[in-house]
Amino acid sequence: MPTGLENKSETVAVSSSAYFLKPVKAFFEEVTAITRFAFRFFKELFMPRYELKELIRQSYLLGYKSLPLIAVTGFIMGIVLIIQSRPTLASFGAESWLPAMVSVSIIREMGPAIAALIFAGKVGSGIAAELASMKVTEQIDAMEVSGINPFKYIVVTRIIAATIMLPVLVILSDAISLYGGFLAVNLKGDISLHLYFSQVFQALAFTDIFPAFIKTIFFGFAVGLIGCYYGYNSAHGTEGVGKAANQSFVYGSISIFVLDMMAVQITSFFI
Amino acid sequence: MKKTAGNKIKLGIIVTASIAFFIAAIYSIGQRQQLFSTTFQVSGVFKDISGLQVGNNVRFSGINVGIVQNIQQITDSTVKVDMMVDERARKFMKKNAKAIVGSDGFIGNKIISILPGSPGMPELSNNDIIETTQPVNIDEILLSVKTTSNNLASITGNLSIITQNVSEGKGTIGKLIMDSVLAQNVYQAMINIKQGAGGFKQNMDAAGHNFLLRGYIKKNEKEKDKAKKERK
């Protein structure tokens, strides 16, 4: 014969499991929705009409406009890496290894990861906020009414622009970081530019350059995709604009780390 | 319209710059790996390559002239290492050149050093197999150092016992150094020996003037003079 106490404990068990399952369920629903959004992107990508002008405009806005921020960050990163590493290497009498150490750190990991995070903060959240405000002001609906495919014009161009421009920015950021490193090495030492870059490339191999380059393409794609997804699917009016920008940055950053970890695993599997 | 054109130019500049940096990096790395220069292949068979890896440098007279292209275990105790060497270095590498696995500094990467052969020998050909020299293994050095230090420990232990015995006046040397009575006796004995030697000399001089021995002594002196003259 069931008692009232049993019913109460059952209710508590059900509510606690629901409490833990709800965010898990929401996470997988979100992943499914983003995947469907990505499939739609690939479907629209290969179908005419191609918005080349808008793609160039977006490339300029996402890439060129982000260059100063990424360049300054890269420059500082190069200087800081050298200054922080010098005492440790000096204790081994290995200060001449500074260029080699900074090149491997920057090209393999620091350059792509830092530039991608800044890109997620500036561009990813910017895309999400822009698209969300377009949604709030019904500009996207207006496009549909006027016969323009808003997904193709707004989403596809931005994702492609982000995918193309992040590798470009990372290469420039790496070059600037290495130059910053050269200046930092010369703060307490004396090394010519030729010798510095000779030692930098001496330490690098194709297995450092190509995986780093390829993963930045995926970082760019992830930032563009997540920014567009949260912007395009925002709700709750003007409040949703801020939320979309915030979610875009948070999930964009997480996806960068996850992709980075996967890239490292795949690279170490082949090398 | 003008603004759009300007933006396109700015975008073009950064894209071109990044492509230029990327190509420059690839070219620099490729040049180091001898991808853009004419090369020839030589191989060496080693017993132990001490952690040498594909891509490690090959040096000749301290200059990087190539890289390790392939490493292959051919028997249970031999490893074949293929090296890709710059064609420009071939004229200095003779048939009897030797390869040795070394290290780039104390904590550096492994390298292969090629030692030049004899000047009169012909140049190396493509796919030649060159002689190798087994490098001195760090473990062997450490083992030798360990044996030496064990011996040293044993020697210093013995020395310690000896010095202790000496300081306690034990044994002949200990008594000689530490026993003052013995020292006095030895001193007295030395004086007696000196006096005895003086007396003995006097006796021998007196015997030299004796008519019984004078002939024998003169004969000895003549033989000595004769031997001297013959030597001259």
Short mmCIF file of C-alpha atoms in Angstrom, two decimals:
data_model
loop_
_atom_site.label_atom_id
_atom_site.label_comp_id
_atom_site.label_asym_id
_atom_site.label_seq_id
_atom_site.Cartn_x
_atom_site.Cartn_y
_atom_site.Cartn_z
CA MET A 1 0.00 0.00 0.00
CA PRO A 2 1.68 3.26 -1.14
CA THR A 3 2.32 5.84 1.55
CA GLY A 4 2.48 9.60 1.19
CA LEU A 5 6.21 9.60 2.09
CA GLU A 6 7.07 7.35 -0.88
CA ASN A 7 5.20 9.66 -3.26
CA LYS A 8 7.13 12.65 -1.92
CA SER A 9 10.55 11.02 -2.36
CA GLU A 10 9.56 9.94 -5.87
CA THR A 11 8.60 13.52 -6.72
CA VAL A 12 11.94 14.83 -5.39
CA ALA A 13 13.85 12.22 -7.46
CA VAL A 14 11.93 13.10 -10.61
CA SER A 15 12.38 16.86 -10.13
CA SER A 16 16.14 16.55 -9.39
CA SER A 17 16.73 14.35 -12.46
CA ALA A 18 14.75 16.82 -14.54
CA TYR A 19 16.84 19.63 -13.06
CA PHE A 20 20.07 17.98 -14.27
CA LEU A 21 18.68 16.63 -17.54
CA LYS A 22 17.15 19.91 -18.69
CA PRO A 23 20.43 21.73 -19.50
CA VAL A 24 21.87 18.56 -21.10
CA LYS A 25 18.77 18.24 -23.26
CA ALA A 26 18.93 21.96 -24.11
CA PHE A 27 22.63 21.61 -25.04
CA PHE A 28 21.99 18.74 -27.45
CA GLU A 29 19.01 20.57 -28.95
CA GLU A 30 21.27 23.59 -29.49
CA VAL A 31 23.96 21.41 -31.13
CA THR A 32 21.34 19.86 -33.43
CA ALA A 33 20.01 23.29 -34.37
CA ILE A 34 23.52 24.61 -35.13
CA THR A 35 24.26 21.51 -37.23
CA ARG A 36 21.05 22.02 -39.22
CA PHE A 37 22.04 25.68 -39.64
CA ALA A 38 25.45 24.54 -40.93
CA PHE A 39 23.82 22.11 -43.39
CA ARG A 40 21.61 24.91 -44.67
CA PHE A 41 24.74 27.05 -45.11
CA PHE A 42 26.46 24.38 -47.26
CA LYS A 43 23.25 23.88 -49.25
CA GLU A 44 22.92 27.62 -49.96
CA LEU A 45 26.68 28.02 -50.58
CA PHE A 46 26.70 26.05 -53.83
CA MET A 47 23.44 27.39 -55.20
CA PRO A 48 23.38 30.58 -57.31
CA ARG A 49 23.08 33.52 -57.03
CA TYR A 50 26.50 34.32 -55.60
CA GLU A 51 26.74 37.51 -53.56
CA LEU A 52 30.35 38.34 -54.42
CA LYS A 53 30.08 42.10 -53.76
CA GLU A 54 28.62 41.53 -50.32
CA LEU A 55 31.30 38.90 -49.64
CA ILE A 56 34.06 41.41 -50.43
CA ARG A 57 32.35 44.06 -48.30
CA GLN A 58 32.04 41.65 -45.38
CA SER A 59 35.66 40.52 -45.83
CA TYR A 60 36.71 44.15 -45.55
CA LEU A 61 34.52 44.76 -42.49
CA LEU A 62 35.42 41.54 -40.66
CA GLY A 63 39.05 41.32 -41.74
CA TYR A 64 40.52 44.75 -42.37
CA LYS A 65 38.65 46.39 -39.49
CA SER A 66 39.89 43.71 -37.06
CA LEU A 67 43.52 43.98 -38.18
CA PRO A 68 44.63 46.79 -35.81
CA LEU A 69 43.30 44.97 -32.74
CA ILE A 70 44.80 41.62 -33.73
CA ALA A 71 48.09 43.24 -34.80
CA VAL A 72 48.53 45.07 -31.48
CA THR A 73 47.68 41.92 -29.52
CA GLY A 74 50.11 39.87 -31.60
CA PHE A 75 52.89 42.42 -31.18
CA ILE A 76 52.45 42.50 -27.39
CA MET A 77 52.22 38.70 -27.27
CA GLY A 78 55.60 38.38 -29.03
CA ILE A 79 57.25 40.81 -26.60
CA VAL A 80 55.68 39.25 -23.50
CA LEU A 81 56.60 35.69 -24.54
CA ILE A 82 60.26 36.64 -24.89
CA ILE A 83 60.39 38.65 -21.67
CA GLN A 84 58.71 35.87 -19.68
CA SER A 85 60.80 33.08 -21.17
CA ARG A 86 64.19 34.78 -20.98
CA PRO A 87 64.88 34.17 -17.22
CA THR A 88 64.07 30.45 -17.50
CA LEU A 89 66.21 29.93 -20.59
CA ALA A 90 68.97 32.14 -19.13
CA SER A 91 69.18 29.85 -16.08
CA PHE A 92 70.09 27.02 -18.49
CA GLY A 93 72.44 29.27 -20.44
CA ALA A 94 70.15 28.81 -23.43
CA GLU A 95 69.20 32.39 -24.31
CA SER A 96 70.13 31.71 -27.91
CA TRP A 97 67.09 29.40 -28.03
CA LEU A 98 64.68 32.32 -27.54
CA PRO A 99 63.88 32.79 -31.26
CA ALA A 100 63.28 29.07 -31.72
CA MET A 101 61.05 28.87 -28.64
CA VAL A 102 59.00 31.94 -29.52
CA SER A 103 58.51 30.82 -33.13
CA VAL A 104 57.22 27.38 -32.22
CA SER A 105 54.92 28.78 -29.50
CA ILE A 106 53.48 31.51 -31.71
CA ILE A 107 53.10 29.61 -34.96
CA ARG A 108 51.76 26.40 -33.48
CA GLU A 109 49.43 27.61 -30.78
CA MET A 110 49.52 31.11 -29.34
CA GLY A 111 49.05 33.02 -32.61
CA PRO A 112 46.03 31.08 -33.93
CA ALA A 113 44.35 30.71 -30.52
CA ILE A 114 44.71 34.32 -29.36
CA ALA A 115 43.77 35.79 -32.74
CA ALA A 116 40.73 33.49 -32.96
CA LEU A 117 39.55 34.46 -29.47
CA ILE A 118 39.84 38.15 -30.29
CA PHE A 119 38.07 37.48 -33.58
CA ALA A 120 35.28 35.70 -31.68
CA GLY A 121 34.99 38.65 -29.31
CA LYS A 122 34.97 41.34 -31.96
CA VAL A 123 33.56 39.74 -35.08
CA GLY A 124 31.45 36.84 -33.74
CA SER A 125 29.55 38.96 -31.25
CA GLY A 126 29.36 41.79 -33.79
CA ILE A 127 27.73 39.52 -36.38
CA ALA A 128 25.30 38.15 -33.78
CA ALA A 129 24.32 41.65 -32.57
CA GLU A 130 23.92 42.96 -36.14
CA LEU A 131 21.77 40.04 -37.29
CA ALA A 132 19.71 40.10 -34.08
CA SER A 133 18.97 43.81 -34.48
CA MET A 134 18.03 43.18 -38.15
CA LYS A 135 15.65 40.51 -36.93
CA VAL A 136 14.17 42.81 -34.27
CA THR A 137 13.65 45.60 -36.79
CA GLU A 138 12.18 43.07 -39.25
CA GLN A 139 14.76 43.82 -41.93
CA ILE A 140 15.23 40.10 -42.56
CA ASP A 141 11.49 39.68 -43.14
CA ALA A 142 11.57 42.71 -45.45
CA MET A 143 14.32 41.05 -47.51
CA GLU A 144 12.25 37.91 -47.92
CA VAL A 145 9.28 39.99 -49.05
CA SER A 146 11.41 41.83 -51.60
CA GLY A 147 12.62 38.52 -53.11
CA ILE A 148 16.14 38.46 -51.68
CA ASN A 149 17.26 35.27 -49.97
CA PRO A 150 18.28 36.70 -46.56
CA PHE A 151 20.16 33.54 -45.54
CA LYS A 152 22.30 33.68 -48.65
CA TYR A 153 22.86 37.43 -48.52
CA ILE A 154 23.44 37.83 -44.79
CA VAL A 155 24.55 34.48 -43.39
CA VAL A 156 26.50 32.79 -46.20
CA THR A 157 28.57 35.88 -47.02
CA ARG A 158 29.47 36.48 -43.37
CA ILE A 159 30.45 32.88 -42.66
CA ILE A 160 32.62 32.71 -45.80
CA ALA A 161 34.19 36.09 -44.98
CA ALA A 162 35.01 34.93 -41.44
CA THR A 163 36.40 31.62 -42.76
CA ILE A 164 38.67 33.40 -45.26
CA MET A 165 39.72 36.38 -43.17
CA LEU A 166 40.72 34.68 -39.92
CA PRO A 167 43.62 32.72 -41.53
CA VAL A 168 44.73 35.95 -43.23
CA LEU A 169 44.67 37.80 -39.89
CA VAL A 170 46.47 34.96 -38.10
CA ILE A 171 49.32 34.98 -40.64
CA LEU A 172 49.72 38.75 -40.26
CA SER A 173 49.45 38.46 -36.47
CA ASP A 174 52.13 35.71 -36.43
CA ALA A 175 54.47 37.85 -38.52
CA ILE A 176 53.93 40.86 -36.24
CA SER A 177 54.39 38.69 -33.11
CA LEU A 178 57.69 37.36 -34.42
CA TYR A 179 58.83 40.92 -35.11
CA GLY A 180 57.75 41.91 -31.57
CA GLY A 181 59.83 38.99 -30.33
CA PHE A 182 62.82 40.29 -32.27
CA LEU A 183 62.53 43.69 -30.58
CA ALA A 184 62.16 42.04 -27.15
CA VAL A 185 65.23 39.83 -27.73
CA ASN A 186 67.20 42.98 -28.49
CA LEU A 187 66.12 44.68 -25.26
CA LYS A 188 68.75 42.70 -23.35
CA GLY A 189 70.72 41.13 -26.15
CA ASP A 190 72.08 41.84 -29.59
CA ILE A 191 70.90 39.77 -32.52
CA SER A 192 70.51 40.80 -36.14
CA LEU A 193 67.14 40.54 -37.90
CA HIS A 194 68.61 38.06 -40.38
CA LEU A 195 69.99 35.77 -37.67
CA TYR A 196 66.77 36.02 -35.66
CA PHE A 197 64.54 34.96 -38.56
CA SER A 198 67.08 32.35 -39.60
CA GLN A 199 66.78 30.77 -36.13
CA VAL A 200 62.99 31.18 -36.21
CA PHE A 201 62.66 29.20 -39.45
CA GLN A 202 65.36 26.75 -38.37
CA ALA A 203 63.05 25.67 -35.54
CA LEU A 204 59.96 25.34 -37.75
CA ALA A 205 58.81 22.53 -39.99
CA PHE A 206 55.90 22.11 -42.39
CA THR A 207 54.20 20.10 -39.65
CA ASP A 208 54.08 23.31 -37.59
CA ILE A 209 52.83 25.61 -40.35
CA PHE A 210 50.14 23.61 -42.16
CA PRO A 211 48.14 22.22 -39.19
CA ALA A 212 48.15 25.70 -37.62
CA PHE A 213 46.93 27.24 -40.89
CA ILE A 214 44.25 24.62 -41.44
CA LYS A 215 42.86 24.91 -37.94
CA THR A 216 42.44 28.69 -38.32
CA ILE A 217 40.11 28.01 -41.26
CA PHE A 218 37.94 25.92 -38.94
CA PHE A 219 38.17 28.55 -36.19
CA GLY A 220 36.97 31.22 -38.65
CA PHE A 221 34.14 29.01 -39.83
CA ALA A 222 33.05 28.25 -36.24
CA VAL A 223 33.09 31.91 -35.21
CA GLY A 224 31.11 32.96 -38.31
CA LEU A 225 28.63 30.09 -38.01
CA ILE A 226 27.93 30.57 -34.29
CA GLY A 227 27.69 34.35 -34.63
CA CYS A 228 25.22 34.04 -37.51
CA TYR A 229 23.23 31.28 -35.78
CA TYR A 230 22.62 33.22 -32.57
CA GLY A 231 21.95 36.47 -34.45
CA TYR A 232 19.65 34.92 -37.06
CA ASN A 233 17.65 32.98 -34.45
CA SER A 234 17.46 35.64 -31.75
CA ALA A 235 14.20 36.32 -29.98
CA HIS A 236 12.76 38.50 -27.24
CA GLY A 237 13.21 41.86 -28.98
CA THR A 238 16.04 44.21 -28.06
CA GLU A 239 16.96 42.11 -25.04
CA GLY A 240 17.72 39.27 -27.44
CA VAL A 241 20.33 41.41 -29.24
CA GLY A 242 22.60 41.52 -26.18
CA LYS A 243 21.91 37.89 -25.40
CA ALA A 244 22.79 36.83 -28.95
CA ALA A 245 26.08 38.78 -28.83
CA ASN A 246 26.96 37.28 -25.47
CA GLN A 247 26.09 33.69 -26.45
CA SER A 248 27.97 34.07 -29.71
CA PHE A 249 31.17 35.04 -27.89
CA VAL A 250 30.85 32.38 -25.18
CA TYR A 251 30.04 29.46 -27.50
CA GLY A 252 32.43 30.76 -30.16
CA SER A 253 35.31 30.75 -27.64
CA ILE A 254 34.42 27.29 -26.37
CA SER A 255 34.21 25.93 -29.92
CA ILE A 256 37.68 27.39 -30.63
CA PHE A 257 39.17 25.49 -27.67
CA VAL A 258 37.35 22.29 -28.61
CA LEU A 259 38.50 22.53 -32.24
CA ASP A 260 42.02 23.34 -31.06
CA MET A 261 42.11 20.24 -28.88
CA MET A 262 40.84 18.13 -31.78
CA ALA A 263 43.42 19.66 -34.12
CA VAL A 264 46.23 18.85 -31.68
CA GLN A 265 45.03 15.26 -31.35
CA ILE A 266 44.72 14.80 -35.11
CA THR A 267 48.11 16.41 -35.76
CA SER A 268 49.86 14.27 -33.14
CA PHE A 269 48.21 11.19 -34.66
CA PHE A 270 49.78 11.86 -38.06
CA ILE A 271 53.20 13.13 -36.90
CA MET B 1 31.78 54.26 -55.10
CA LYS B 2 35.28 55.64 -54.38
CA LYS B 3 35.05 54.39 -50.84
CA THR B 4 34.22 50.88 -52.03
CA ALA B 5 37.22 50.88 -54.36
CA GLY B 6 39.46 52.08 -51.53
CA ASN B 7 38.16 49.35 -49.27
CA LYS B 8 38.85 46.76 -51.93
CA ILE B 9 42.43 48.02 -52.25
CA LYS B 10 42.95 47.88 -48.47
CA LEU B 11 41.53 44.37 -48.36
CA GLY B 12 43.73 43.37 -51.29
CA ILE B 13 46.80 44.71 -49.53
CA ILE B 14 46.29 42.71 -46.33
CA VAL B 15 45.39 39.53 -48.22
CA THR B 16 48.44 39.92 -50.47
CA ALA B 17 50.68 40.65 -47.49
CA SER B 18 49.47 37.56 -45.64
CA ILE B 19 49.93 35.36 -48.73
CA ALA B 20 53.45 36.81 -49.15
CA PHE B 21 54.32 36.02 -45.52
CA PHE B 22 52.92 32.52 -45.88
CA ILE B 23 54.89 31.84 -49.05
CA ALA B 24 58.05 33.32 -47.49
CA ALA B 25 57.66 31.01 -44.48
CA ILE B 26 57.10 27.97 -46.67
CA TYR B 27 60.07 28.88 -48.85
CA SER B 28 62.35 29.39 -45.82
CA ILE B 29 61.37 26.08 -44.28
CA GLY B 30 61.50 24.32 -47.65
CA GLN B 31 64.96 25.69 -48.35
CA ARG B 32 66.19 24.38 -45.01
CA GLN B 33 64.76 20.98 -45.92
CA GLN B 34 66.52 21.08 -49.31
CA LEU B 35 63.20 21.14 -51.22
CA PHE B 36 64.27 23.85 -53.65
CA SER B 37 67.86 22.77 -54.28
CA THR B 38 69.42 19.89 -56.19
CA THR B 39 70.29 17.05 -53.89
CA PHE B 40 71.77 13.57 -53.93
CA GLN B 41 71.17 10.68 -51.60
CA VAL B 42 73.69 8.86 -49.44
CA SER B 43 73.02 6.25 -46.81
CA GLY B 44 74.78 4.98 -43.73
CA VAL B 45 74.24 1.84 -41.69
CA PHE B 46 74.44 2.39 -37.92
CA LYS B 47 74.24 0.09 -34.93
CA ASP B 48 72.64 2.77 -32.77
CA ILE B 49 71.20 6.08 -33.95
CA SER B 50 70.60 7.46 -30.42
CA GLY B 51 67.15 8.90 -31.13
CA LEU B 52 67.90 10.43 -34.54
CA GLN B 53 64.70 11.40 -36.35
CA VAL B 54 63.61 12.05 -39.93
CA GLY B 55 64.21 15.74 -40.65
CA ASN B 56 67.29 16.09 -38.43
CA ASN B 57 70.18 18.02 -39.94
CA VAL B 58 73.16 16.55 -41.76
CA ARG B 59 76.35 18.57 -41.25
CA PHE B 60 79.60 18.67 -43.12
CA SER B 61 82.43 20.80 -41.72
CA GLY B 62 79.87 22.37 -39.35
CA ILE B 63 77.58 23.52 -42.19
CA ASN B 64 74.06 22.19 -42.63
CA VAL B 65 74.18 20.45 -46.00
CA GLY B 66 71.14 18.22 -45.79
CA ILE B 67 68.56 16.37 -43.77
CA VAL B 68 67.78 12.83 -42.70
CA GLN B 69 65.26 11.58 -45.25
CA ASN B 70 64.43 8.09 -44.04
CA ILE B 71 65.28 5.74 -41.19
CA GLN B 72 64.80 2.02 -41.63
CA GLN B 73 65.60 -0.92 -39.36
CA ILE B 74 67.23 -3.51 -41.61
CA THR B 75 68.33 -6.19 -39.13
CA ASP B 76 67.98 -6.70 -35.39
CA SER B 77 71.11 -4.63 -34.75
CA THR B 78 71.48 -2.32 -37.75
CA VAL B 79 69.59 0.77 -38.88
CA LYS B 80 69.89 2.30 -42.34
CA VAL B 81 69.69 6.08 -42.48
CA ASP B 82 69.09 7.78 -45.84
CA MET B 83 70.36 11.35 -46.09
CA MET B 84 69.45 14.00 -48.66
CA VAL B 85 72.56 16.12 -49.20
CA ASP B 86 73.00 19.36 -51.14
CA GLU B 87 74.62 18.75 -54.52
CA ARG B 88 77.04 21.68 -53.93
CA ALA B 89 78.68 19.79 -51.05
CA ARG B 90 79.28 16.63 -53.10
CA LYS B 91 82.69 17.71 -54.47
CA PHE B 92 84.09 17.84 -50.92
CA MET B 93 82.72 14.46 -49.88
CA LYS B 94 84.97 11.58 -50.83
CA LYS B 95 84.21 7.89 -51.09
CA ASN B 96 85.83 7.16 -47.74
CA ALA B 97 83.88 9.89 -45.89
CA LYS B 98 82.45 8.76 -42.57
CA ALA B 99 79.12 9.56 -40.91
CA ILE B 100 78.67 9.83 -37.17
CA VAL B 101 75.55 10.54 -35.11
CA GLY B 102 76.14 13.53 -32.86
CA SER B 103 74.22 16.13 -30.95
CA ASP B 104 73.62 19.82 -31.62
CA GLY B 105 74.89 21.11 -28.28
CA PHE B 106 74.28 19.51 -24.90
CA ILE B 107 70.46 19.75 -25.04
CA GLY B 108 70.08 20.08 -28.80
CA ASN B 109 68.64 17.82 -31.48
CA LYS B 110 70.50 14.84 -32.87
CA ILE B 111 72.46 15.45 -36.07
CA ILE B 112 74.58 13.44 -38.49
CA SER B 113 78.09 14.77 -39.01
CA ILE B 114 79.87 13.68 -42.16
CA LEU B 115 83.65 13.61 -41.79
CA PRO B 116 85.51 14.35 -45.05
CA GLY B 117 87.43 11.52 -46.67
CA SER B 118 90.96 11.51 -48.11
CA PRO B 119 91.68 14.25 -50.69
CA GLY B 120 92.78 11.83 -53.44
CA MET B 121 89.63 9.72 -53.34
CA PRO B 122 86.77 10.09 -55.87
CA GLU B 123 83.58 11.97 -54.96
CA LEU B 124 80.53 10.28 -53.49
CA SER B 125 77.94 9.09 -56.00
CA ASN B 126 74.17 9.11 -55.71
CA ASN B 127 72.83 6.29 -53.49
CA ASP B 128 76.30 5.51 -52.11
CA ILE B 129 76.55 3.87 -48.72
CA ILE B 130 79.18 5.58 -46.61
CA GLU B 131 81.13 4.27 -43.65
CA THR B 132 79.83 5.04 -40.21
CA THR B 133 81.50 5.49 -36.87
CA GLN B 134 79.77 4.47 -33.70
CA PRO B 135 79.39 7.54 -31.48
CA VAL B 136 80.48 7.45 -27.87
CA ASN B 137 77.35 6.64 -25.99
CA ILE B 138 76.60 8.79 -22.94
CA ASP B 139 75.67 5.61 -21.03
CA GLU B 140 79.08 4.12 -21.78
CA ILE B 141 80.75 7.32 -20.52
CA LEU B 142 78.67 7.23 -17.36
CA LEU B 143 79.52 3.53 -16.82
CA SER B 144 83.23 4.28 -17.21
CA VAL B 145 82.95 7.24 -14.82
CA LYS B 146 81.18 4.97 -12.33
CA THR B 147 83.97 2.33 -12.47
CA THR B 148 86.60 5.06 -12.02
CA SER B 149 84.76 6.55 -9.08
CA ASN B 150 84.41 3.07 -7.46
CA ASN B 151 88.18 2.55 -7.83
CA LEU B 152 88.83 6.01 -6.42
CA ALA B 153 86.61 5.29 -3.44
CA SER B 154 88.51 2.05 -2.79
CA ILE B 155 91.90 3.82 -3.10
CA THR B 156 90.92 6.67 -0.80
CA GLY B 157 89.57 4.10 1.70
CA ASN B 158 92.93 2.27 1.72
CA LEU B 159 94.81 5.55 1.98
CA SER B 160 92.68 6.53 4.95
CA ILE B 161 93.55 3.25 6.76
CA ILE B 162 97.26 3.70 5.98
CA THR B 163 97.38 7.30 7.20
CA GLN B 164 95.47 6.32 10.32
CA ASN B 165 97.97 3.50 11.05
CA VAL B 166 100.88 5.83 10.38
CA SER B 167 99.48 8.47 12.73
CA GLU B 168 98.99 5.77 15.40
CA GLY B 169 102.59 4.62 14.95
CA LYS B 170 101.58 1.20 13.64
CA GLY B 171 103.72 -0.64 11.05
CA THR B 172 107.27 0.09 9.89
CA ILE B 173 106.56 3.53 8.40
CA GLY B 174 104.35 4.47 11.34
CA LYS B 175 107.10 3.53 13.83
CA LEU B 176 109.73 5.26 11.71
CA ILE B 177 107.75 8.51 11.69
CA MET B 178 106.00 8.44 15.06
CA ASP B 179 108.47 6.51 17.37
CA SER B 180 111.08 9.00 18.70
CA VAL B 181 113.31 6.22 20.20
CA LEU B 182 113.45 4.40 16.86
CA ALA B 183 114.20 7.69 15.13
CA GLN B 184 117.07 8.31 17.56
CA ASN B 185 118.38 4.73 16.93
CA VAL B 186 118.18 5.19 13.17
CA TYR B 187 119.97 8.52 13.51
CA GLN B 188 122.72 6.87 15.60
CA ALA B 189 122.97 3.99 13.11
CA MET B 190 123.41 6.50 10.27
CA ILE B 191 126.25 8.19 12.20
CA ASN B 192 127.88 4.78 12.75
CA ILE B 193 127.52 3.88 9.04
CA LYS B 194 129.12 7.21 8.08
CA GLN B 195 132.02 6.66 10.44
CA GLY B 196 132.40 3.06 9.25
CA ALA B 197 132.43 4.13 5.60
CA GLY B 198 135.17 6.71 6.38
CA GLY B 199 137.31 4.03 8.05
CA PHE B 200 136.72 1.60 5.16
CA LYS B 201 137.87 4.22 2.61
CA GLN B 202 141.05 4.80 4.61
CA ASN B 203 141.74 1.04 4.67
CA MET B 204 141.20 0.73 0.92
CA ASP B 205 143.57 3.65 0.20
CA ALA B 206 146.20 1.99 2.39
CA ALA B 207 145.66 -1.32 0.58
CA GLY B 208 146.23 0.45 -2.77
CA HIS B 209 149.74 1.38 -1.71
CA ASN B 210 150.55 -2.16 -0.57
CA PHE B 211 152.97 -4.01 -2.92
CA LEU B 212 150.70 -7.10 -3.00
CA LEU B 213 147.76 -5.29 -4.55
CA ARG B 214 149.56 -2.50 -6.50
CA GLY B 215 150.03 -4.70 -9.61
CA TYR B 216 146.39 -5.68 -9.73
CA ILE B 217 145.26 -2.04 -9.45
CA LYS B 218 147.64 -0.83 -12.19
CA LYS B 219 146.49 -3.66 -14.47
CA ASN B 220 142.87 -2.58 -14.01
CA GLU B 221 143.78 1.06 -14.83
CA LYS B 222 145.56 0.02 -18.05
CA GLU B 223 142.58 -2.05 -19.21
CA LYS B 224 140.28 0.91 -18.61
CA ASP B 225 142.55 3.25 -20.67
CA LYS B 226 142.69 0.71 -23.50
CA ALA B 227 138.93 0.39 -23.57
CA LYS B 228 138.59 4.18 -23.72
CA LYS B 229 140.98 4.44 -26.70
CA GLU B 230 139.12 1.70 -28.57
CA ARG B 231 135.83 3.51 -28.08
CA LYS B 232 137.35 6.70 -29.57
#
